[in-house]
């Protein structure tokens, strides 16, 4: 079968991708090619192309799903920012929750005033009248446990899960609705749980942590909007409400809408921090979960107070700390960071609540930022894997994929291989590579970085220092390259791996280096070793001295070693007096250092002499 027939099947794969065909259609191309008589190398090419096409399809599908989730979350924030009717708020919450997670059904229960239980208030997608009227006592069923503990709970198979108190009325209602997988998260105001938001499926389903965090973030926004709606309703009902309270509510409402709008328009952390500082008339510092500063507006540097953040996390309220106020930034129970407000020691209740709402908005921003970063890091990691593939890589396609994440592979790049705690090291390497406009990903047992530049030594030293500080333990980094284009990255990676192994075996952990840094070891390990450079680095002072003065120091050292370091035999070999040999060796010591005859230096010098004789490198 000709290559032209195989090309037809390759073109068919491209056409299917361009027309957004399903994975089933893509999978049919390889059997069709085999049935058409394509064999051998051509069939292997079709098989590889089909595998790549399926990978591209999966990536595009995942990106579309993430875009749909983010769009739904943005729409939810917009809807809740403008809703003032409590019933409308609840309907919007439940509708968006179902859309956000792609669930069969979403519903919301509200807690009784006396906290005796939680009752069904709104459903979306429900078909059972019995289920729509069910009540759950505190601690009963999944929802009662969420309402009682203020913690999210998730089950892939409710009836097989013995963590929950299965009562007959609850089980009957769940069975009548046909539910199997259920996720429930609390709606909280301060430390008080006011209800539970659910997403459920009528077939087994795993709800991963990112979906729990997204639904929790939605529940936090919904609780705030519901609280605002109730307060406005109470304000309208109580005509005697004082003007100051109305003004505080109006200001809180406008501030929340403004901050939410900033996030929806793609503002970064410093922009949101600046808006919060302006609203509260104080300084704002934003820290991440590890205490690293993300933004600082209108104040001197403030260190993150872990005890204060933990106290805010437990209480659900902003807490005072040495003249400042600290608020934990949470997505559900997950700590994303902390806000610190300065220059406002006497913070009133209205401004305190506004500050706490700023923490909710910041949580949404950090959650979205993390989601985008995780998606981008996944793309970069897959690109690293394909760059290191031994065969089948298309340089043009690889360069195009790299440009989409801001990396230009046509330029020179250094390849680094790092050894350390793999999971923590991968996250730190991704951050370092992103800051350097490079790539990072896991490959085998190590982490690989591809960074722009040609200075191997500096890149390795910087990476060892930065990554070691980030993970808290020594990180060893070997370097290779520079690589010119995607097709040379794998070769540079192999060189970096050899360098790393040598560093580890030479007990140089916690450092970064190149093969050139390893002396004769680097010469032996390198497939692109600079032999001339090694000879010059080892014997350069002798070569220059002989060239400028017409002496024979190199010849003397060669004869001296050839005669087993015996002066009498060396003077016979050189046809000079023994004192002349001694004088010449003294001059060698002054040029190379007094330790030039130590075992390690002798090995290096003799290797350089032999390399010079074999290849003529470094001769004057």
Coordinates of C-alpha atoms in Angstrom, one line a residue:
X1 CA 0.0 0.0 0.0
X2 CA 1.5 3.4 -1.0
X3 CA 2.3 6.3 1.4
X4 CA -0.4 8.3 -0.4
X5 CA -3.1 6.1 1.0
X6 CA -1.8 6.6 4.5
X7 CA -1.8 10.4 3.9
X8 CA -5.5 10.2 3.1
X9 CA -6.2 8.7 6.5
X10 CA -4.0 11.4 8.1
X11 CA -5.9 14.1 6.3
X12 CA -9.1 12.5 7.5
X13 CA -7.9 12.8 11.1
X14 CA -7.2 16.5 10.6
X15 CA -10.6 17.0 8.9
X16 CA -12.4 15.3 11.8
X17 CA -10.5 17.5 14.4
X18 CA -11.3 20.6 12.4
X19 CA -15.0 19.7 12.4
X20 CA -15.0 18.8 16.1
X21 CA -15.9 15.2 15.5
X22 CA -16.3 12.9 18.6
X23 CA -13.7 10.6 19.9
X24 CA -15.6 7.6 18.5
X25 CA -15.1 8.9 14.9
X26 CA -11.4 9.6 15.5
X27 CA -10.9 6.1 16.9
X28 CA -12.4 4.6 13.7
X29 CA -9.7 5.9 11.4
X30 CA -7.0 3.4 12.4
X31 CA -9.1 0.3 11.9
X32 CA -10.2 1.8 8.6
X33 CA -6.6 2.3 7.5
X34 CA -5.8 -1.3 8.5
X35 CA -8.8 -2.6 6.6
X36 CA -7.7 -0.5 3.5
X37 CA -4.4 -2.4 3.5
X38 CA -2.1 0.2 5.0
X39 CA 0.8 -1.7 6.7
X40 CA 4.3 -1.3 8.1
X41 CA 5.7 2.2 8.8
X42 CA 2.8 3.9 7.2
X43 CA 0.3 2.2 9.5
X44 CA 2.5 3.1 12.5
X45 CA 2.3 6.7 11.4
X46 CA -1.4 6.6 11.2
X47 CA -1.6 5.0 14.6
X48 CA 0.6 7.7 16.2
X49 CA -1.5 10.4 14.5
X50 CA -4.7 8.9 15.7
X51 CA -3.3 8.8 19.3
X52 CA -2.3 12.5 19.0
X53 CA -5.7 13.4 17.6
X54 CA -7.5 11.7 20.5
X55 CA -5.2 13.5 23.0
X56 CA -5.9 16.9 21.3
X57 CA -9.6 16.1 21.4
X58 CA -9.5 15.3 25.1
X59 CA -7.6 18.5 25.9
X60 CA -10.0 20.6 23.9
X61 CA -13.0 18.9 25.6
X62 CA -11.4 19.6 29.0
X63 CA -10.8 23.2 28.2
X64 CA -14.4 23.7 26.9
X65 CA -15.7 22.1 30.1
X66 CA -13.6 24.5 32.3
X67 CA -14.7 27.5 30.2
X68 CA -18.3 26.5 30.7
X69 CA -17.8 26.2 34.4
X70 CA -16.1 29.5 34.7
X71 CA -18.8 31.2 32.5
X72 CA -21.5 29.7 34.8
X73 CA -19.7 31.0 37.9
X74 CA -19.3 34.5 36.4
X75 CA -23.0 34.5 35.4
X76 CA -23.9 33.4 39.0
X77 CA -21.9 36.3 40.5
X78 CA -23.6 38.7 38.1
X79 CA -27.1 37.4 38.9
X80 CA -26.6 37.4 42.7
X81 CA -25.1 40.9 42.6
X82 CA -28.4 42.3 41.3
X83 CA -31.0 40.1 43.0
X84 CA -32.9 41.6 46.0
X85 CA -35.8 39.1 46.4
X86 CA -34.9 36.1 48.8
X87 CA -36.9 33.6 46.8
X88 CA -35.3 34.8 43.6
X89 CA -31.9 34.5 45.2
X90 CA -32.6 30.8 46.2
X91 CA -33.9 29.9 42.7
X92 CA -30.9 31.5 41.1
X93 CA -28.5 29.6 43.4
X94 CA -30.0 26.2 42.7
X95 CA -30.3 26.7 39.0
X96 CA -26.7 27.9 38.7
X97 CA -25.4 25.0 41.0
X98 CA -27.0 22.5 38.6
X99 CA -25.5 24.2 35.6
X100 CA -22.1 24.7 37.2
X101 CA -21.6 21.0 38.0
X102 CA -23.7 19.5 35.2
X103 CA -25.7 17.6 37.8
X104 CA -29.0 15.8 37.3
X105 CA -30.6 17.7 40.1
X106 CA -29.7 20.6 42.5
X107 CA -31.5 21.6 45.6
X108 CA -31.3 23.7 48.7
X109 CA -32.5 23.2 52.2
X110 CA -32.8 26.0 54.8
X111 CA -32.3 25.4 58.5
X112 CA -35.1 25.9 61.0
X113 CA -34.8 29.0 63.2
X114 CA -34.4 26.7 66.3
X115 CA -31.8 24.6 64.5
X116 CA -33.9 21.5 65.0
X117 CA -33.3 20.4 61.4
X118 CA -33.2 21.5 57.8
X119 CA -36.1 21.5 55.3
X120 CA -36.3 21.4 51.5
X121 CA -36.8 24.9 50.1
X122 CA -36.0 24.9 46.4
X123 CA -35.2 22.2 43.9
X124 CA -34.2 22.2 40.2
X125 CA -34.6 18.9 38.2
X126 CA -36.6 17.1 40.9
X127 CA -39.4 14.7 39.8
X128 CA -40.5 13.4 43.2
X129 CA -43.1 15.2 45.3
X130 CA -42.0 13.1 48.4
X131 CA -38.4 14.3 48.0
X132 CA -39.5 18.0 47.6
X133 CA -41.2 17.9 51.0
X134 CA -38.6 16.0 53.0
X135 CA -37.2 17.3 56.3
X136 CA -33.9 16.3 57.8
X137 CA -33.1 16.4 61.5
X138 CA -29.7 17.7 62.6
X139 CA -27.2 14.9 61.9
X140 CA -29.6 12.9 59.8
X141 CA -28.7 11.9 56.3
X142 CA -26.0 13.7 54.3
X143 CA -27.7 17.1 54.5
X144 CA -28.4 16.9 58.2
X145 CA -24.7 16.1 58.8
X146 CA -23.6 19.0 56.6
X147 CA -26.0 21.3 58.5
X148 CA -24.8 20.0 61.9
X149 CA -21.0 20.0 61.2
X150 CA -20.8 23.0 58.8
X151 CA -18.5 20.8 56.6
X152 CA -19.0 19.6 53.0
X153 CA -19.8 15.9 52.5
X154 CA -19.8 13.9 49.3
X155 CA -20.7 10.4 48.5
X156 CA -20.5 8.4 45.2
X157 CA -23.2 5.9 46.4
X158 CA -25.4 7.2 49.2
X159 CA -27.1 3.9 50.1
X160 CA -23.8 2.1 50.4
X161 CA -22.2 4.8 52.5
X162 CA -22.4 4.0 56.3
X163 CA -21.1 7.4 57.4
X164 CA -24.7 8.8 57.4
X165 CA -27.6 8.2 59.7
X166 CA -30.0 6.5 57.3
X167 CA -33.6 7.2 58.5
X168 CA -36.6 5.6 56.8
X169 CA -38.3 8.9 55.7
X170 CA -35.0 10.3 54.3
X171 CA -34.0 7.1 52.5
X172 CA -37.5 6.7 51.1
X173 CA -37.4 10.2 49.6
X174 CA -33.9 9.8 48.2
X175 CA -34.9 6.4 46.7
X176 CA -38.1 7.9 45.2
X177 CA -36.1 10.6 43.5
X178 CA -33.6 8.0 42.3
X179 CA -30.5 9.7 43.7
X180 CA -27.2 7.9 44.0
X181 CA -24.3 10.4 44.2
X182 CA -24.7 13.5 46.4
X183 CA -22.6 16.5 47.2
X184 CA -23.6 18.9 49.9
X185 CA -21.9 22.1 51.1
X186 CA -23.0 24.5 53.9
X187 CA -24.4 28.1 53.4
X188 CA -22.8 30.0 56.3
X189 CA -23.2 33.5 57.7
X190 CA -20.4 34.1 60.1
X191 CA -20.2 30.9 62.2
X192 CA -23.9 30.1 61.6
X193 CA -25.1 27.6 59.0
X194 CA -28.3 28.8 57.4
X195 CA -28.8 26.0 54.9
X196 CA -27.2 23.4 52.6
X197 CA -26.6 23.5 48.9
X198 CA -26.6 20.2 47.0
X199 CA -25.7 18.8 43.6
X200 CA -26.7 15.1 42.9
X201 CA -26.8 12.5 40.2
X202 CA -29.0 9.5 39.6
X203 CA -26.0 7.3 38.8
X204 CA -22.7 6.8 40.6
X205 CA -20.4 9.8 40.2
X206 CA -17.2 11.1 41.8
X207 CA -17.2 14.8 42.8
X208 CA -13.5 15.8 42.8
X209 CA -12.1 18.4 45.2
X210 CA -12.1 21.2 42.6
X211 CA -15.9 20.7 42.2
X212 CA -16.4 20.8 45.9
X213 CA -14.4 24.0 46.1
X214 CA -16.4 25.6 43.2
X215 CA -19.7 24.7 44.8
X216 CA -18.5 26.0 48.2
X217 CA -17.4 29.3 46.6
X218 CA -20.9 29.6 45.0
X219 CA -22.5 28.8 48.4
X220 CA -20.4 31.6 50.1
X221 CA -21.5 34.1 47.5
X222 CA -25.1 32.9 47.7
X223 CA -25.1 33.3 51.5
X224 CA -23.9 36.9 51.3
X225 CA -26.5 37.7 48.6
X226 CA -29.2 36.0 50.7
X227 CA -28.1 37.9 53.8
X228 CA -28.2 41.2 51.8
X229 CA -31.6 40.4 50.4
X230 CA -33.0 39.5 53.9
X231 CA -31.5 42.7 55.4
X232 CA -33.0 44.8 52.6
X233 CA -36.4 43.1 53.1
X234 CA -36.2 43.7 56.9
X235 CA -35.2 47.3 56.2
X236 CA -38.2 47.9 54.0
X237 CA -40.5 46.2 56.5
X238 CA -39.2 48.3 59.4
X239 CA -39.8 51.8 58.3
X240 CA -38.1 53.2 61.4
X241 CA -34.6 51.7 60.5
X242 CA -32.1 54.4 61.2
X243 CA -30.4 56.2 58.3
X244 CA -26.9 55.0 59.3
X245 CA -27.9 51.4 58.9
X246 CA -29.3 52.0 55.5
X247 CA -26.1 53.8 54.5
X248 CA -24.0 51.0 55.8
X249 CA -26.0 48.5 53.8
X250 CA -25.9 50.6 50.6
X251 CA -22.1 51.0 51.0
X252 CA -21.6 47.2 51.6
X253 CA -23.8 46.4 48.6
X254 CA -22.0 48.8 46.3
X255 CA -18.6 47.6 47.5
X256 CA -19.5 43.9 47.0
X257 CA -20.8 44.6 43.5
X258 CA -17.7 46.7 42.6
X259 CA -15.3 44.0 43.8
X260 CA -17.3 41.2 42.1
X261 CA -17.3 43.2 38.9
X262 CA -13.5 43.7 39.1
X263 CA -13.0 39.9 39.3
X264 CA -15.4 39.2 36.4
X265 CA -13.5 41.7 34.3
X266 CA -10.3 39.8 34.8
X267 CA -8.6 42.1 37.4
X268 CA -5.5 40.8 39.1
X269 CA -4.8 40.6 42.9
X270 CA -3.2 44.1 43.2
X271 CA -6.2 45.7 41.5
X272 CA -8.7 44.0 43.8
X273 CA -6.5 44.9 46.9
X274 CA -6.4 48.5 45.8
X275 CA -10.2 48.6 45.5
X276 CA -10.6 47.1 49.0
X277 CA -8.1 49.6 50.4
X278 CA -10.0 52.5 48.9
X279 CA -13.4 51.3 50.2
X280 CA -12.1 50.7 53.7
X281 CA -9.8 53.7 53.8
X282 CA -6.8 51.6 55.0
X283 CA -3.9 49.6 53.9
X284 CA -4.4 46.1 52.5
X285 CA -1.9 43.1 52.2
X286 CA -2.9 39.9 50.5
X287 CA -0.9 36.7 51.3
X288 CA -1.2 33.2 49.8
X289 CA -1.8 30.0 51.8
X290 CA 1.9 29.7 52.5
X291 CA 2.3 33.3 53.7
X292 CA 3.8 34.7 50.6
X293 CA 2.9 38.2 49.7
X294 CA 0.7 38.6 46.6
X295 CA -0.2 42.3 46.9
X296 CA 0.4 45.3 49.2
X297 CA -1.5 48.6 48.9
X298 CA -1.0 51.7 51.1
X299 CA 1.1 50.2 53.9
X300 CA 4.5 48.9 54.8
X301 CA 5.4 45.3 54.5
X302 CA 3.3 43.1 56.9
X303 CA 4.2 39.5 57.7
X304 CA 1.4 36.9 57.5
X305 CA 0.3 35.9 61.0
X306 CA -0.5 32.2 60.9
X307 CA -2.2 32.2 64.3
X308 CA -4.5 35.1 63.4
X309 CA -5.4 33.5 60.0
X310 CA -6.2 30.2 61.8
X311 CA -8.3 32.0 64.3
X312 CA -10.3 33.7 61.5
X313 CA -10.6 30.4 59.7
X314 CA -12.1 28.7 62.7
X315 CA -14.5 31.6 63.6
X316 CA -15.4 32.6 60.1
X317 CA -14.9 36.3 61.1
X318 CA -12.2 38.9 60.7
X319 CA -10.1 39.0 63.9
X320 CA -8.0 41.9 65.4
X321 CA -4.2 41.4 65.6
X322 CA -1.9 44.0 67.1
X323 CA -3.7 47.0 65.6
X324 CA -4.6 45.3 62.4
X325 CA -7.4 43.1 61.2
X326 CA -6.9 39.7 59.6
X327 CA -9.4 37.7 57.5
X328 CA -8.9 34.2 56.2
X329 CA -9.5 33.7 52.5
X330 CA -11.5 30.5 52.2
X331 CA -13.1 28.3 49.5
X332 CA -15.3 26.1 51.6
X333 CA -12.9 24.8 54.2
X334 CA -9.8 25.1 52.0
X335 CA -7.4 28.0 53.0
X336 CA -6.4 30.0 50.0
X337 CA -4.7 32.9 51.8
X338 CA -5.3 35.8 54.1
X339 CA -6.2 39.5 54.0
X340 CA -4.6 42.0 56.4
X341 CA -6.2 45.5 57.0
X342 CA -4.0 48.2 58.5
X343 CA -4.6 51.7 59.8
X344 CA -8.1 50.8 61.0
X345 CA -7.8 49.6 64.6
X346 CA -11.4 50.6 65.5
X347 CA -13.3 48.8 62.8
X348 CA -17.1 49.1 63.1
X349 CA -19.4 46.2 62.5
X350 CA -20.5 47.4 59.0
X351 CA -16.9 47.8 57.8
X352 CA -15.9 44.6 59.5
X353 CA -18.5 42.7 57.5
X354 CA -17.5 44.5 54.3
X355 CA -13.9 43.4 55.0
X356 CA -15.1 39.8 55.4
X357 CA -17.0 40.0 52.1
X358 CA -13.8 41.3 50.5
X359 CA -12.2 38.0 51.7
X360 CA -15.0 36.0 49.8
X361 CA -14.4 38.0 46.6
X362 CA -10.6 37.4 47.0
X363 CA -11.2 33.7 47.4
X364 CA -13.1 33.6 44.1
X365 CA -10.2 35.5 42.4
X366 CA -7.6 33.2 43.8
X367 CA -9.6 30.1 42.9
X368 CA -10.0 31.3 39.3
X369 CA -6.3 32.2 39.2
X370 CA -5.4 28.7 40.5
X371 CA -7.7 27.0 38.0
X372 CA -6.1 28.9 35.1
X373 CA -2.6 28.2 36.4
X374 CA -3.3 24.4 36.8
X375 CA -4.7 24.2 33.3
X376 CA -1.6 26.1 31.9
X377 CA 0.8 24.0 33.9
X378 CA -0.8 20.8 32.6
X379 CA -0.4 22.0 29.0
X380 CA 3.3 22.9 29.8
X381 CA 3.9 19.5 31.4
X382 CA 2.4 17.7 28.4
X383 CA 4.6 19.8 26.1
X384 CA 7.7 18.7 28.1
X385 CA 6.7 15.1 27.7
X386 CA 6.3 15.5 23.9
X387 CA 9.6 17.4 23.6
X388 CA 11.5 14.5 25.3
X389 CA 9.8 11.9 23.2
X390 CA 12.5 10.0 21.2
X391 CA 10.6 9.8 18.0
X392 CA 7.5 11.1 16.2
X393 CA 7.7 14.7 17.3
X394 CA 6.9 17.4 14.8
X395 CA 9.1 20.4 15.5
X396 CA 6.8 22.9 13.8
X397 CA 3.8 21.7 15.8
X398 CA 5.8 21.8 19.0
X399 CA 6.9 25.3 18.4
X400 CA 3.3 26.4 17.7
X401 CA 2.1 24.8 20.9
X402 CA 4.9 26.4 22.9
X403 CA 4.0 29.9 21.5
X404 CA 0.4 29.5 22.8
X405 CA 1.8 29.5 26.4
X406 CA 4.3 32.3 25.7
X407 CA 7.5 30.2 25.0
X408 CA 9.6 30.6 21.9
X409 CA 11.4 27.3 21.3
X410 CA 13.2 28.5 18.2
X411 CA 15.5 30.5 20.6
X412 CA 18.3 28.9 22.7
X413 CA 17.1 27.1 25.8
X414 CA 18.9 25.5 28.7
X415 CA 17.5 22.1 29.9
X416 CA 17.6 21.5 33.7
X417 CA 16.9 18.2 35.5
X418 CA 16.1 18.7 39.3
X419 CA 16.2 16.1 42.1
X420 CA 14.2 16.6 45.2
X421 CA 10.7 15.9 46.7
X422 CA 8.9 15.4 43.4
X423 CA 5.4 16.7 44.2
X424 CA 6.5 19.9 46.0
X425 CA 9.4 20.4 43.6
X426 CA 7.0 20.2 40.6
X427 CA 4.9 23.0 41.9
X428 CA 7.9 25.2 42.7
X429 CA 9.5 24.4 39.2
X430 CA 6.2 25.4 37.5
X431 CA 6.3 28.7 39.2
X432 CA 10.0 29.3 38.5
X433 CA 9.6 28.3 34.8
X434 CA 6.6 30.6 34.4
X435 CA 8.5 33.5 35.9
X436 CA 11.3 32.8 33.4
X437 CA 8.9 32.3 30.4
X438 CA 9.9 28.6 30.2
X439 CA 8.5 25.2 30.7
X440 CA 8.4 22.7 33.5
X441 CA 7.0 19.2 34.0
X442 CA 7.6 15.8 35.6
X443 CA 9.5 13.2 33.5
X444 CA 10.4 9.9 35.1
X445 CA 11.6 10.3 38.7
X446 CA 12.8 13.9 38.2
X447 CA 11.4 17.4 37.3
X448 CA 12.5 18.9 34.0
X449 CA 12.8 22.7 33.2
X450 CA 13.3 24.2 29.8
X451 CA 14.4 27.8 30.3
X452 CA 15.4 30.5 27.7
X453 CA 19.1 31.3 27.6
X454 CA 22.5 29.8 27.0
X455 CA 24.3 30.2 30.3
X456 CA 24.1 26.6 31.7
X457 CA 26.0 27.3 34.9
X458 CA 24.0 30.3 36.0
X459 CA 20.6 28.7 35.2
X460 CA 21.6 25.6 37.2
X461 CA 22.9 27.6 40.2
X462 CA 19.8 29.9 40.2
X463 CA 17.4 26.9 39.9
X464 CA 19.1 25.0 42.8
X465 CA 18.9 28.1 45.0
X466 CA 15.3 29.1 44.1
X467 CA 13.8 25.6 44.2
X468 CA 15.6 24.6 47.3
X469 CA 14.3 27.7 49.1
X470 CA 10.7 27.0 47.8
X471 CA 10.6 23.3 49.0
X472 CA 12.6 23.7 52.1
X473 CA 15.2 21.0 51.4
X474 CA 18.4 20.9 49.2
X475 CA 17.6 20.5 45.5
X476 CA 20.3 19.3 43.1
X477 CA 20.2 20.5 39.5
X478 CA 22.1 19.2 36.4
X479 CA 22.1 21.2 33.2
X480 CA 22.5 20.5 29.5
X481 CA 22.4 22.4 26.2
X482 CA 22.0 25.0 25.0
X483 CA 19.3 23.4 22.8
X484 CA 18.5 25.1 19.5
X485 CA 14.9 24.3 18.6
X486 CA 12.6 21.5 19.8
X487 CA 14.6 18.7 18.1
X488 CA 17.6 19.3 20.3
X489 CA 15.8 19.4 23.7
X490 CA 16.0 15.6 24.2
X491 CA 19.7 15.5 23.6
X492 CA 20.3 18.4 26.1
X493 CA 18.0 16.5 28.6
X494 CA 20.2 13.4 28.3
X495 CA 23.3 15.6 29.0
X496 CA 21.5 17.2 32.0
X497 CA 20.6 13.7 33.4
X498 CA 24.2 12.6 33.2
X499 CA 25.3 15.8 34.9
X500 CA 22.7 15.3 37.7
X501 CA 23.8 11.7 38.3
X502 CA 27.4 12.8 38.5
X503 CA 26.6 15.6 41.0
X504 CA 24.7 13.1 43.2
X505 CA 27.4 10.5 43.1
X506 CA 30.1 13.0 43.8
X507 CA 28.1 14.1 47.0
X508 CA 27.4 17.6 45.6
X509 CA 23.7 17.6 46.7
X510 CA 22.0 20.9 46.9
X511 CA 24.1 22.5 44.1
X512 CA 23.6 23.2 40.4
X513 CA 26.2 22.5 37.8
X514 CA 27.2 21.6 34.3
X515 CA 29.4 18.9 32.9
X516 CA 32.1 21.5 32.5
X517 CA 32.1 22.1 36.2
X518 CA 32.9 18.5 36.8
X519 CA 36.4 18.6 35.2
X520 CA 37.6 15.3 33.8
X521 CA 34.4 13.6 34.9
X522 CA 32.5 16.0 32.7
X523 CA 34.8 15.2 29.8
X524 CA 34.2 11.5 30.2
X525 CA 30.4 11.9 30.5
X526 CA 29.8 14.6 27.9
X527 CA 28.9 13.7 24.3
X528 CA 29.6 17.4 23.4
X529 CA 32.5 17.9 25.8
X530 CA 34.8 20.8 25.2
X531 CA 38.1 18.9 25.1
X532 CA 40.1 22.0 24.0
X533 CA 38.5 24.0 26.8
X534 CA 39.4 21.3 29.4
X535 CA 43.0 21.2 28.2
X536 CA 43.3 24.9 28.4
X537 CA 41.6 25.1 31.8
X538 CA 44.1 22.5 33.2
X539 CA 47.4 23.3 31.4
X540 CA 46.7 26.9 30.2
X541 CA 49.4 28.6 32.4
X542 CA 52.1 26.1 31.2
X543 CA 51.1 26.4 27.6
X544 CA 51.1 30.2 27.7
X545 CA 54.5 30.3 29.6
X546 CA 56.1 28.0 27.0
X547 CA 54.7 30.0 24.1
X548 CA 55.9 33.4 25.5
X549 CA 59.4 32.3 26.7
X550 CA 60.2 29.4 24.5
X551 CA 60.6 27.0 27.4
X552 CA 59.6 23.3 27.7
X553 CA 57.5 23.1 30.8
X554 CA 54.8 20.9 29.1
X555 CA 57.4 18.6 27.7
X556 CA 59.1 18.4 31.1
X557 CA 55.9 17.5 32.9
X558 CA 55.1 14.9 30.2
X559 CA 58.5 13.2 30.6
X560 CA 58.4 13.4 34.4
X561 CA 55.1 11.5 34.5
X562 CA 56.3 9.1 31.8
X563 CA 59.2 8.2 34.0
X564 CA 57.1 7.5 37.0
X565 CA 58.0 10.8 38.7
X566 CA 61.7 9.7 38.8
X567 CA 64.0 12.8 38.5
X568 CA 67.0 10.8 37.4
X569 CA 65.1 9.0 34.6
X570 CA 63.4 12.2 33.6
X571 CA 66.7 14.1 33.2
X572 CA 68.0 11.3 31.0
X573 CA 64.8 11.5 28.9
X574 CA 65.2 15.3 28.5
X575 CA 68.9 15.3 28.2
X576 CA 69.4 18.0 30.8
X577 CA 70.9 18.2 34.3
X578 CA 68.8 17.0 37.2
X579 CA 68.8 20.5 38.7
X580 CA 67.3 21.8 35.5
X581 CA 64.4 19.3 35.9
X582 CA 63.9 20.4 39.5
X583 CA 63.9 24.1 38.5
X584 CA 61.4 23.5 35.8
X585 CA 59.1 21.6 38.2
X586 CA 59.3 24.4 40.7
X587 CA 58.2 26.8 37.9
X588 CA 55.3 24.4 37.2
X589 CA 54.3 24.5 40.8
X590 CA 54.3 28.3 40.8
X591 CA 52.0 28.3 37.7
X592 CA 49.6 25.5 38.6
X593 CA 49.7 25.6 42.4
X594 CA 51.6 23.8 45.0
X595 CA 49.0 21.0 45.1
X596 CA 49.5 20.1 41.4
X597 CA 51.0 16.7 42.4
X598 CA 48.1 15.8 44.7
X599 CA 46.4 12.6 43.6
X600 CA 43.3 14.4 42.2
X601 CA 45.3 17.1 40.4
X602 CA 47.8 14.5 39.0
X603 CA 44.9 12.6 37.4
X604 CA 43.5 15.8 35.8
X605 CA 46.9 17.0 34.5
X606 CA 47.8 13.5 33.1
X607 CA 44.4 13.3 31.4
X608 CA 44.9 16.8 29.9
X609 CA 48.4 15.8 28.6
X610 CA 47.0 12.6 27.0
X611 CA 44.1 14.5 25.4
X612 CA 46.5 17.1 24.0
X613 CA 48.7 14.4 22.4
X614 CA 45.6 12.6 20.9
X615 CA 43.7 15.5 19.5
X616 CA 46.3 18.3 19.5
X617 CA 44.0 20.5 21.7
X618 CA 45.2 23.5 23.4
X619 CA 48.7 23.6 21.9
X620 CA 50.2 27.0 21.5

